[in-house]
Structure formats: C-alpha cells, structure tokens
Amino acid sequence: MQYRQDGRGGRRISALGLGCMRFPGFAIGRPDLRSAEAIIARAHERGINYLDTAYLYPGNEACVGAALQRLGLRDAMIVATKLPHGSCRRPEDLDRILDIQLRRLRTDRIDCYLIHNICAPAQWKHLQSMGIEAWLARQRSQGRLGAVGFSYHGSAADFPVLLDAYPWDFCQIQYNYLNERYQAGTAGLIAAHARGMGVFVMEPLLGGRLAGKLPDEAKRILAEAGRDPTRASVRGRGRSRDVKSVSALETPAAWALAWVLDHAEVTMALSGMTSAEQVDENVDIACRAEPGSMSADELDVIARVVEVVERCGRIACTGCAYCMPCPAGINIPGCFSAYNASFAHSWFTGVQQYLIASGGLRRFLSGSASRCMRCGRCLGRCPQKIAIPDRLHDVARRLTPWYPGAYRRGVRRSSD
Ligand code: SF4
Ligand code: SF4
C-alpha cells in the first residue's frame, strides 16, 4: 500500500480508504454483516487503514462497529463518521447524536469526525450559534473525537469561505476526472491543500459511472490505450514511467482511481468497495498510482474520455440514494441510471433497465418516473443538485415505450 501524510493530522493514511456506504445490502438499508466483515478484513490485510461511515447511512455505523469488534480491528483502523447537521436543532442534539454513534460503533472515540454534507456557510453558522466550536473542543479534550473536518457538495464559490470558517484538520470533497470544475473542483483541492489540510476524495469513480457505466465509445478508448505497449516508453510529467505500472490501467476503474491519486494534493481516495475482490483490484492500483505518475499520453486519453462522456452523459446521478425513499415508490437513481444508459449504450438498453428499475411490467410500472407527484421531499437532499422531478419527467418521456414519439426520439438521439 502507498501511504500519504495527512496534512495537519500528521498521520500516515493509506492512499486508498474504504467507503462503507455501499456494502452489500445498502440498497435495502440493511448492510450485510458477513460481507462487511470480509471486505474490512481484506482491506486491513492489504494495508488500508481508514474507513468511512455516517450516521445517516442506514444501519451502517452499527454494521461497521460489529464487524470491527468481531475482527478485533478497532485499533488498527482510523474510523471516520459524520454528524448530520440537519438533525441538530438544539445544542443537546450534538451530545445525543455522538452518544448514539459511539454506541453503534462500539468504541469510545471517533478518529475523524466530519460535519456531513455541509454545503453553505449559513449551515456552519447555524451550528456555530449552537456552540459547536466549544463542543468540538470539549469532545477533543476528553478524547472522544480526534481530527475534525467536513464533507462538501456545495459550490466552488462557497468552498474557500468554509475552509476559512474553522481550523479544520481535513475536508472531504467529490473529485474525479469529470468533476474538475464541479463543486470544490481542482481549485478547491489546491486551496485546501495550500491551507495544510488533509484532502480526502469521495466519488473517485462517480458512483460507478466511471467504471462499468461508461459509454461504449469511452470504454473502447480506455481499452485500446490500456493495451498499447508504447505507453510504457512515454515519459511522465518530468519523470520517466515505471514500465510495470502499465498493468495497473487495464480497467476504466483503474484509470479513474489512478487519475485522482496522480494529484499530490490528494491525501486519500475513498472507494465504496462491495467485495473482497474489488478491494484487491483497487489496492493494486493504489499501490502504484503515485503523484505525478501518469504520463502526458495517459492524461490525453482521459481528456478524450471526458469529451465522450460529456457528449453522452445526461443526468449527473451518482446513485448515492440520499433522495430515497420516495413516497410515490419511485426508484430515483434506477430511473436516472437507465436514462443515462439509453444515451451511453442504446435506447433499448435504457428502456430495458427502466422497466426493471420501475417495478417491471407485472407490477404495472408501480415505481415509474411518471408517478412523481412533485411533493418536493427529495429536493434539497441531492448532493448533485439535480432537479429530480423535472428530470424524472424527461425520463418518463424518453423511456416509456408507449409515450408518443418516444421510440423515434430515443433511437435518433441515442446516436447523437
Ligand atoms: S418530488 Fe417526486 S420524486 Fe421527489 S419525493 Fe416527491 S414524488 Fe418522489
Ligand atoms: S438523484 Fe441525487 S440524491 Fe438521488 S441518487 Fe442521484 S445523486 Fe443521489
């Protein structure tokens, strides 16, 4: 494993961290303990020393706590979890939530504590008005909390304001080759690093979109470049390439992860791994993907892929499910994934996925996009700021096969 220094925290953190949100069972809100144990055990064996959960991931903190206890790995791991600031209405809520988290995680301390998804300075000001700074100082002096940071899905303009609002030890940002100018972006990464903070990256694979869900044309570009033996002789940015590292870029996921870790400002990339095999694949990449190790040619390949994805991609859904459940029974991420597939692959693939995601024909499309009643419950929950009801309308128009003109429009626009 490759380790990087954690800014102000001064710890050695594995360049790859284990995101626990997508453990098997996550879709139904019941993470599977046996699978979680197998994943955590393999992660530890392969040198990963950081794992990330949150109060708001259903059943996840309790699952992580039980797995760590059964494996005897609590002290071997840096455990990170998050405060749901939207659930803090009174100062007493801070203690109440932390007590629950410590109980769920079966521990007496949380090594890295994040304010979850703080997107605007006003949200931090609200917490300040409840005395959060004094509360954090007290918890730290009592040893219940270690490093303090925040996770971010807000605008590029607000990010520096938040960086300077508190002496954070670290921040967690969404960052990948499609998001260089989105949310905190590259400018935010550099700004946080320049302030001496650790920068942890979430969504390096954009919820799997940069792995198996890439458009066929983008997959072809990566596959051809991955097989090209001449890449081994290309000189990197200011240094020659390690010939052996070529094997690390055989899959789209490898390219995406290597691109993130190529940035010296990144302390660690979090990946939501769902099996021990996936841990092995990602660790193999993280071992080799040192800062500045991608060649100019490889970066050019990524630029071509970005061009293709931007041309084909339509809805920037990462599948995080923060918008769920929907009272109308709509599988929101499933609908958006089908919609994107209808552009990236074919209209027929999209329709097929849509029928499955919305309950299938036998259940008369009980969760179809057209059932949105615009109650507004999902609005404001989406970190990607997707106008969910409007986009569901687009999904229904495009993917309901009997919708007037859907077939003609779909077939024509799939090949745009
Ligand atoms: S606005 Fe539509 S999609 Fe959102 S929660 Fe309400 S019914 Fe569901
Ligand atoms: S619509 Fe937004 S909140 Fe819902 S799954 Fe997609 S990215 Fe997450």
Coordinates of C-alpha atoms and ligand atoms in Angstrom, one line a residue:
M1 CA 0.0 0.0 0.0
Q2 CA 1.0 3.6 -0.7
Y3 CA 0.7 5.9 2.3
R4 CA 0.4 9.7 2.3
Q5 CA 0.9 12.2 5.1
D6 CA -2.4 13.6 6.5
G7 CA -1.8 17.4 6.5
R8 CA -2.3 18.8 10.0
G9 CA -3.3 15.4 11.4
G10 CA 0.3 14.2 10.8
R11 CA -0.8 10.6 10.4
R12 CA 0.2 8.1 7.7
I13 CA -3.0 7.3 5.8
S14 CA -3.4 4.7 3.1
A15 CA -3.9 6.3 -0.3
L16 CA -7.0 4.2 -0.6
G17 CA -9.7 4.4 2.0
L18 CA -12.7 2.1 2.5
G19 CA -16.0 3.8 2.0
C20 CA -18.6 1.7 3.8
M21 CA -21.8 3.2 2.5
R22 CA -22.2 0.7 -0.4
F23 CA -21.7 -2.5 1.5
P24 CA -24.0 -5.3 0.1
G25 CA -27.5 -4.7 1.4
F26 CA -27.2 -0.9 1.2
A27 CA -30.0 -0.6 -1.3
I28 CA -32.5 -2.0 1.2
G29 CA -31.0 -0.2 4.2
R30 CA -29.6 -3.4 5.8
P31 CA -25.9 -3.8 5.2
D32 CA -24.9 -7.5 5.4
L33 CA -22.6 -8.1 8.3
R34 CA -20.8 -11.1 6.9
S35 CA -20.0 -9.3 3.6
A36 CA -18.9 -6.2 5.6
E37 CA -16.5 -8.4 7.7
A38 CA -15.0 -10.0 4.6
I39 CA -14.4 -6.6 3.0
I40 CA -13.0 -5.0 6.1
A41 CA -10.7 -8.0 6.8
R42 CA -9.3 -7.9 3.3
A43 CA -8.9 -4.2 3.3
H44 CA -6.8 -4.5 6.5
E45 CA -4.8 -7.3 5.1
R46 CA -4.0 -5.2 2.1
G47 CA -2.9 -2.2 4.1
I48 CA -6.0 0.0 4.1
N49 CA -6.1 1.8 7.4
Y50 CA -9.0 4.3 7.0
L51 CA -12.8 3.6 6.9
D52 CA -15.6 6.0 6.4
T53 CA -19.3 5.7 7.5
A54 CA -22.0 8.1 8.6
Y55 CA -24.9 8.4 11.0
L56 CA -27.3 8.8 8.0
Y57 CA -26.2 5.6 6.2
P58 CA -29.0 3.2 7.3
G59 CA -27.6 0.5 9.6
N60 CA -24.1 1.3 8.5
E61 CA -22.4 2.5 11.7
A62 CA -23.8 -0.4 13.7
C63 CA -22.6 -2.8 11.0
V64 CA -19.1 -1.3 10.9
G65 CA -18.9 -1.3 14.8
A66 CA -19.9 -5.0 15.0
A67 CA -17.5 -6.0 12.2
L68 CA -14.6 -4.2 13.7
Q69 CA -15.3 -5.7 17.1
R70 CA -15.6 -9.3 15.8
L71 CA -12.4 -8.9 13.7
G72 CA -10.6 -7.2 16.6
L73 CA -9.5 -4.4 14.3
R74 CA -10.8 -1.3 16.0
D75 CA -7.4 -0.1 17.0
A76 CA -5.9 -1.0 13.6
M77 CA -8.3 1.3 11.7
I78 CA -8.8 5.1 11.6
V79 CA -12.6 5.3 11.9
A80 CA -14.4 8.2 10.4
T81 CA -18.1 9.1 10.7
K82 CA -20.2 12.2 10.2
L83 CA -22.5 14.5 12.1
P84 CA -25.9 15.0 10.4
H85 CA -26.1 18.8 10.9
G86 CA -29.7 18.9 9.6
S87 CA -30.8 16.8 12.6
C88 CA -29.2 19.2 15.1
R89 CA -31.9 21.7 16.2
R90 CA -30.7 22.2 19.9
P91 CA -27.3 22.1 21.5
E92 CA -28.3 18.9 23.3
D93 CA -28.6 17.1 19.9
L94 CA -24.9 17.2 19.5
D95 CA -24.3 15.1 22.6
R96 CA -27.3 12.8 21.8
I97 CA -26.1 12.0 18.3
L98 CA -22.5 11.5 19.3
D99 CA -23.5 9.1 22.1
I100 CA -25.6 7.1 19.6
Q101 CA -22.6 7.0 17.2
L102 CA -20.2 5.8 19.8
R103 CA -22.6 3.1 20.9
R104 CA -23.3 1.9 17.4
L105 CA -19.6 1.9 16.5
R106 CA -18.7 0.1 19.8
T107 CA -15.9 2.4 20.6
D108 CA -15.1 5.3 23.0
R109 CA -13.6 7.5 20.3
I110 CA -14.0 8.6 16.7
D111 CA -10.7 9.3 15.0
C112 CA -12.0 11.5 12.2
Y113 CA -15.3 13.4 12.7
L114 CA -16.9 15.2 9.8
I115 CA -19.8 17.6 9.6
H116 CA -21.8 15.8 6.9
N117 CA -22.5 17.4 3.6
I118 CA -22.1 21.0 4.8
C119 CA -22.7 22.9 1.6
A120 CA -23.2 26.6 2.5
P121 CA -21.6 28.9 5.1
A122 CA -25.1 29.5 6.6
Q123 CA -25.2 25.9 7.7
W124 CA -22.0 26.2 9.6
K125 CA -23.1 29.5 11.1
H126 CA -26.2 27.7 12.4
L127 CA -24.0 25.1 14.1
Q128 CA -21.8 27.9 15.5
S129 CA -24.9 29.6 17.0
M130 CA -25.4 26.3 18.9
G131 CA -21.9 26.4 20.3
I132 CA -20.4 23.7 18.1
E133 CA -16.8 25.1 18.3
A134 CA -16.8 24.9 22.1
W135 CA -18.5 21.5 21.9
L136 CA -15.9 20.1 19.5
A137 CA -13.0 21.4 21.7
R138 CA -14.6 19.7 24.7
Q139 CA -15.0 16.4 23.0
R140 CA -11.5 16.5 21.7
S141 CA -10.0 17.3 25.1
Q142 CA -12.0 14.3 26.5
G143 CA -10.6 12.1 23.8
R144 CA -14.0 11.3 22.3
L145 CA -13.1 13.0 19.0
G146 CA -9.9 13.1 17.0
A147 CA -9.4 15.2 13.8
V148 CA -12.3 17.3 12.7
G149 CA -13.4 18.0 9.1
F150 CA -16.3 18.4 6.8
S151 CA -17.7 16.7 3.7
Y152 CA -18.7 19.1 0.9
H153 CA -21.1 19.1 -2.1
G154 CA -21.6 22.9 -2.4
S155 CA -20.5 25.5 -4.9
A156 CA -16.9 26.4 -5.9
A157 CA -17.5 29.9 -4.6
D158 CA -18.6 28.9 -1.1
F159 CA -15.8 26.4 -0.6
P160 CA -13.0 28.8 0.3
V161 CA -15.4 30.6 2.8
L162 CA -15.9 27.3 4.6
L163 CA -12.3 26.4 4.5
D164 CA -11.5 29.6 6.5
A165 CA -14.5 29.3 8.8
Y166 CA -12.8 26.9 11.3
P167 CA -9.3 25.4 11.8
W168 CA -10.3 22.1 10.1
D169 CA -7.9 19.3 10.0
F170 CA -9.2 17.9 6.8
C171 CA -12.0 18.1 4.3
Q172 CA -13.7 15.5 2.0
I173 CA -14.6 16.6 -1.5
Q174 CA -16.1 15.0 -4.5
Y175 CA -13.4 14.8 -7.1
N176 CA -12.8 12.8 -10.3
Y177 CA -11.9 13.5 -13.9
L178 CA -15.4 14.6 -14.8
N179 CA -15.7 17.0 -11.8
E180 CA -12.6 19.2 -12.2
R181 CA -14.8 22.3 -12.5
Y182 CA -17.7 21.0 -10.4
Q183 CA -18.4 21.6 -6.7
A184 CA -15.0 22.2 -4.9
G185 CA -13.2 21.1 -8.1
T186 CA -9.4 21.4 -8.8
A187 CA -9.3 24.9 -7.5
G188 CA -10.8 23.7 -4.2
L189 CA -8.4 20.8 -3.9
I190 CA -5.4 23.1 -4.3
A191 CA -6.9 25.7 -1.9
A192 CA -7.5 23.1 0.9
H193 CA -4.0 21.6 0.4
A194 CA -2.4 25.1 0.5
R195 CA -4.0 25.6 3.9
G196 CA -2.3 22.5 5.2
M197 CA -5.4 20.4 5.4
G198 CA -5.7 16.7 4.5
V199 CA -7.9 16.3 1.4
F200 CA -9.9 13.1 1.2
V201 CA -11.6 12.4 -2.1
M202 CA -15.1 10.8 -2.4
E203 CA -16.7 9.6 -5.6
P204 CA -13.4 9.0 -7.4
L205 CA -15.5 6.7 -9.7
L206 CA -18.6 8.8 -9.6
G207 CA -20.7 6.1 -8.0
G208 CA -19.5 3.6 -10.6
R209 CA -20.3 5.8 -13.6
L210 CA -16.5 5.9 -14.4
A211 CA -16.2 2.2 -14.1
G212 CA -18.8 -0.2 -15.7
K213 CA -21.3 2.5 -16.7
L214 CA -19.1 4.5 -19.2
P215 CA -20.4 4.9 -22.7
D216 CA -19.1 2.2 -25.1
E217 CA -17.0 4.6 -27.0
A218 CA -15.2 5.8 -23.8
K219 CA -14.6 2.1 -22.8
R220 CA -13.1 1.5 -26.2
I221 CA -10.7 4.4 -25.9
L222 CA -9.5 3.2 -22.5
A223 CA -9.3 -0.4 -23.5
E224 CA -7.2 0.4 -26.6
A225 CA -4.9 2.7 -24.5
G226 CA -4.6 0.0 -21.8
R227 CA -3.3 -2.5 -24.4
D228 CA -1.0 -0.1 -26.1
P229 CA 2.6 -1.3 -25.3
T230 CA 4.1 2.1 -26.5
R231 CA 2.6 3.8 -23.4
A232 CA 5.3 2.1 -21.4
S233 CA 8.0 4.2 -23.0
V234 CA 6.3 7.6 -22.7
R235 CA 7.9 10.0 -20.3
G236 CA 5.7 11.2 -17.5
R237 CA 5.4 14.8 -16.3
G238 CA 9.0 15.4 -15.5
R239 CA 9.9 11.8 -14.8
S240 CA 10.2 8.5 -16.7
R241 CA 7.4 6.0 -16.3
D242 CA 7.7 2.7 -14.5
V243 CA 7.0 0.1 -17.1
K244 CA 5.4 -2.3 -14.6
S245 CA 2.7 0.3 -13.8
V246 CA 1.1 -0.1 -17.2
S247 CA -0.7 -3.2 -16.0
A248 CA -2.5 -1.1 -13.4
L249 CA -4.6 0.7 -16.0
E250 CA -6.4 -2.2 -17.6
T251 CA -10.0 -1.2 -16.5
P252 CA -11.9 2.0 -16.5
A253 CA -12.0 2.0 -12.7
A254 CA -8.2 1.8 -12.7
W255 CA -7.9 4.8 -14.9
A256 CA -10.3 6.8 -12.8
L257 CA -8.6 5.9 -9.5
A258 CA -5.1 6.5 -10.9
W259 CA -6.2 9.9 -12.2
V260 CA -7.3 11.0 -8.7
L261 CA -4.2 9.7 -6.9
D262 CA -2.0 11.3 -9.6
H263 CA -2.6 14.6 -7.7
A264 CA -0.1 15.2 -5.0
E265 CA -2.7 17.4 -3.1
V266 CA -4.9 14.3 -2.6
T267 CA -4.3 12.6 0.7
M268 CA -6.6 9.7 0.1
A269 CA -9.3 8.4 -2.2
L270 CA -12.3 6.7 -0.7
S271 CA -13.8 3.9 -2.7
G272 CA -17.1 2.2 -1.8
M273 CA -15.9 -1.4 -2.3
T274 CA -18.5 -4.1 -2.3
S275 CA -16.4 -7.3 -2.3
A276 CA -13.0 -8.5 -1.2
E277 CA -12.1 -8.9 -4.9
Q278 CA -12.8 -5.3 -5.5
V279 CA -10.6 -4.4 -2.6
D280 CA -7.8 -6.4 -4.3
E281 CA -8.3 -4.7 -7.6
N282 CA -8.3 -1.2 -6.1
V283 CA -5.4 -1.8 -3.8
D284 CA -3.3 -3.0 -6.8
I285 CA -4.0 0.4 -8.4
A286 CA -3.4 2.5 -5.3
C287 CA -0.1 0.8 -4.7
R288 CA 1.3 2.1 -8.0
A289 CA -0.6 5.4 -8.5
E290 CA 1.9 7.8 -7.0
P291 CA 1.6 11.5 -7.5
G292 CA 2.7 12.6 -11.0
S293 CA 3.0 9.0 -12.3
M294 CA 0.6 9.4 -15.2
S295 CA 2.2 10.2 -18.5
A296 CA 1.2 13.1 -20.8
D297 CA -0.3 10.5 -23.2
E298 CA -2.3 8.9 -20.4
L299 CA -3.7 12.3 -19.4
D300 CA -4.6 12.9 -23.0
V301 CA -6.5 9.6 -23.1
I302 CA -8.5 10.8 -20.0
A303 CA -9.2 14.1 -21.8
R304 CA -10.7 12.2 -24.8
V305 CA -12.9 10.1 -22.4
V306 CA -14.1 13.3 -20.7
E307 CA -15.2 14.6 -24.1
V308 CA -17.1 11.4 -24.9
V309 CA -18.8 11.2 -21.5
E310 CA -19.8 14.9 -21.6
R311 CA -21.3 14.3 -25.0
C312 CA -23.2 11.1 -23.9
G313 CA -24.0 11.7 -20.2
R314 CA -27.2 13.4 -19.3
I315 CA -28.0 13.2 -15.6
A316 CA -25.2 13.5 -13.1
C317 CA -26.7 11.0 -10.6
T318 CA -24.1 9.1 -8.5
G319 CA -26.6 6.5 -7.1
C320 CA -26.0 7.7 -3.5
A321 CA -29.7 7.3 -2.7
Y322 CA -29.8 10.3 -0.4
C323 CA -33.1 11.2 -2.1
M324 CA -34.7 7.9 -1.2
P325 CA -37.2 6.8 -0.1
C326 CA -39.7 8.5 -2.4
P327 CA -43.3 8.4 -1.1
A328 CA -44.5 7.6 -4.7
G329 CA -42.3 4.5 -4.7
I330 CA -40.0 5.7 -7.5
N331 CA -36.6 4.2 -7.7
I332 CA -35.0 7.6 -8.5
P333 CA -31.4 6.5 -9.0
G334 CA -32.5 3.5 -11.0
C335 CA -34.5 5.7 -13.4
F336 CA -31.6 8.1 -13.9
S337 CA -29.2 5.2 -14.4
A338 CA -31.5 3.8 -17.1
Y339 CA -31.8 7.2 -18.8
N340 CA -28.0 7.6 -19.0
A341 CA -27.7 4.1 -20.3
S342 CA -30.1 4.9 -23.1
F343 CA -27.6 7.5 -24.4
A344 CA -24.4 5.7 -23.5
H345 CA -25.4 2.3 -24.9
S346 CA -28.7 2.2 -26.8
W347 CA -32.3 3.3 -26.3
F348 CA -33.4 -0.3 -26.0
T349 CA -30.9 -0.9 -23.1
G350 CA -32.2 2.2 -21.4
V351 CA -35.9 1.0 -21.8
Q352 CA -35.0 -2.5 -20.5
Q353 CA -33.2 -1.0 -17.4
Y354 CA -36.0 1.4 -16.8
L355 CA -38.7 -1.3 -16.9
I356 CA -36.7 -3.3 -14.3
A357 CA -36.0 -0.2 -12.1
S358 CA -39.6 0.8 -12.1
G359 CA -41.0 -2.4 -10.9
G360 CA -41.4 -4.4 -14.1
L361 CA -44.4 -4.9 -16.3
R362 CA -46.0 -7.4 -14.0
R363 CA -46.3 -4.7 -11.3
F364 CA -47.6 -2.3 -13.9
L365 CA -44.6 0.0 -13.5
S366 CA -45.6 0.8 -9.9
G367 CA -42.4 2.8 -9.5
S368 CA -42.3 4.5 -12.9
A369 CA -41.0 8.1 -13.3
S370 CA -44.4 9.4 -14.3
R371 CA -45.7 8.7 -10.8
C372 CA -43.8 11.7 -9.4
M373 CA -46.4 13.9 -7.7
R374 CA -43.9 16.7 -7.2
C375 CA -44.2 16.6 -3.4
G376 CA -40.7 18.1 -3.2
R377 CA -39.5 15.7 -0.5
C378 CA -36.4 14.8 -2.5
L379 CA -35.5 18.3 -3.4
G380 CA -32.6 19.7 -1.4
R381 CA -31.4 16.2 -0.5
C382 CA -29.4 15.6 -3.7
P383 CA -25.7 16.4 -3.3
Q384 CA -25.5 16.8 -7.1
K385 CA -28.3 19.4 -7.1
I386 CA -30.4 17.5 -9.6
A387 CA -33.9 18.9 -10.2
I388 CA -35.3 15.5 -9.6
P389 CA -39.0 16.0 -10.5
D390 CA -38.1 17.7 -13.8
R391 CA -35.6 15.1 -14.7
L392 CA -38.0 12.3 -13.9
H393 CA -40.3 13.9 -16.4
D394 CA -37.6 13.7 -19.0
V395 CA -37.0 10.0 -18.1
A396 CA -40.7 9.2 -18.5
R397 CA -40.9 11.0 -21.9
R398 CA -37.9 9.2 -23.2
L399 CA -38.2 5.7 -21.7
T400 CA -41.9 4.9 -21.5
P401 CA -42.1 2.9 -24.8
W402 CA -45.7 3.8 -25.5
Y403 CA -45.2 7.5 -24.8
P404 CA -46.0 9.3 -28.1
G405 CA -42.8 9.7 -30.1
A406 CA -40.5 8.0 -27.5
Y407 CA -39.2 5.4 -29.9
R408 CA -38.5 7.8 -32.7
R409 CA -36.9 10.4 -30.4
G410 CA -34.9 7.7 -28.5
V411 CA -33.5 5.9 -31.5
R412 CA -32.5 9.2 -33.1
R413 CA -30.9 10.8 -30.0
S414 CA -29.1 7.6 -28.8
S415 CA -26.7 8.0 -31.7
D416 CA -26.3 11.8 -31.3
Ligands
SF4_1 S1 -40.9 15.1 -5.8 FE1 -41.4 13.2 -6.9 S2 -39.5 12.0 -6.9 FE2 -39.3 13.6 -5.3 S3 -40.0 12.5 -3.4 FE3 -41.8 13.6 -4.3 S4 -42.8 12.1 -5.6 FE4 -40.7 11.3 -5.2
SF4_2 S1 -30.7 11.8 -7.6 FE1 -29.1 12.8 -6.3 S2 -29.6 12.1 -4.2 FE2 -30.7 10.7 -5.7 S3 -29.3 9.0 -6.0 FE3 -28.9 10.5 -7.6 S4 -27.2 11.8 -6.9 FE4 -28.1 10.7 -5.1

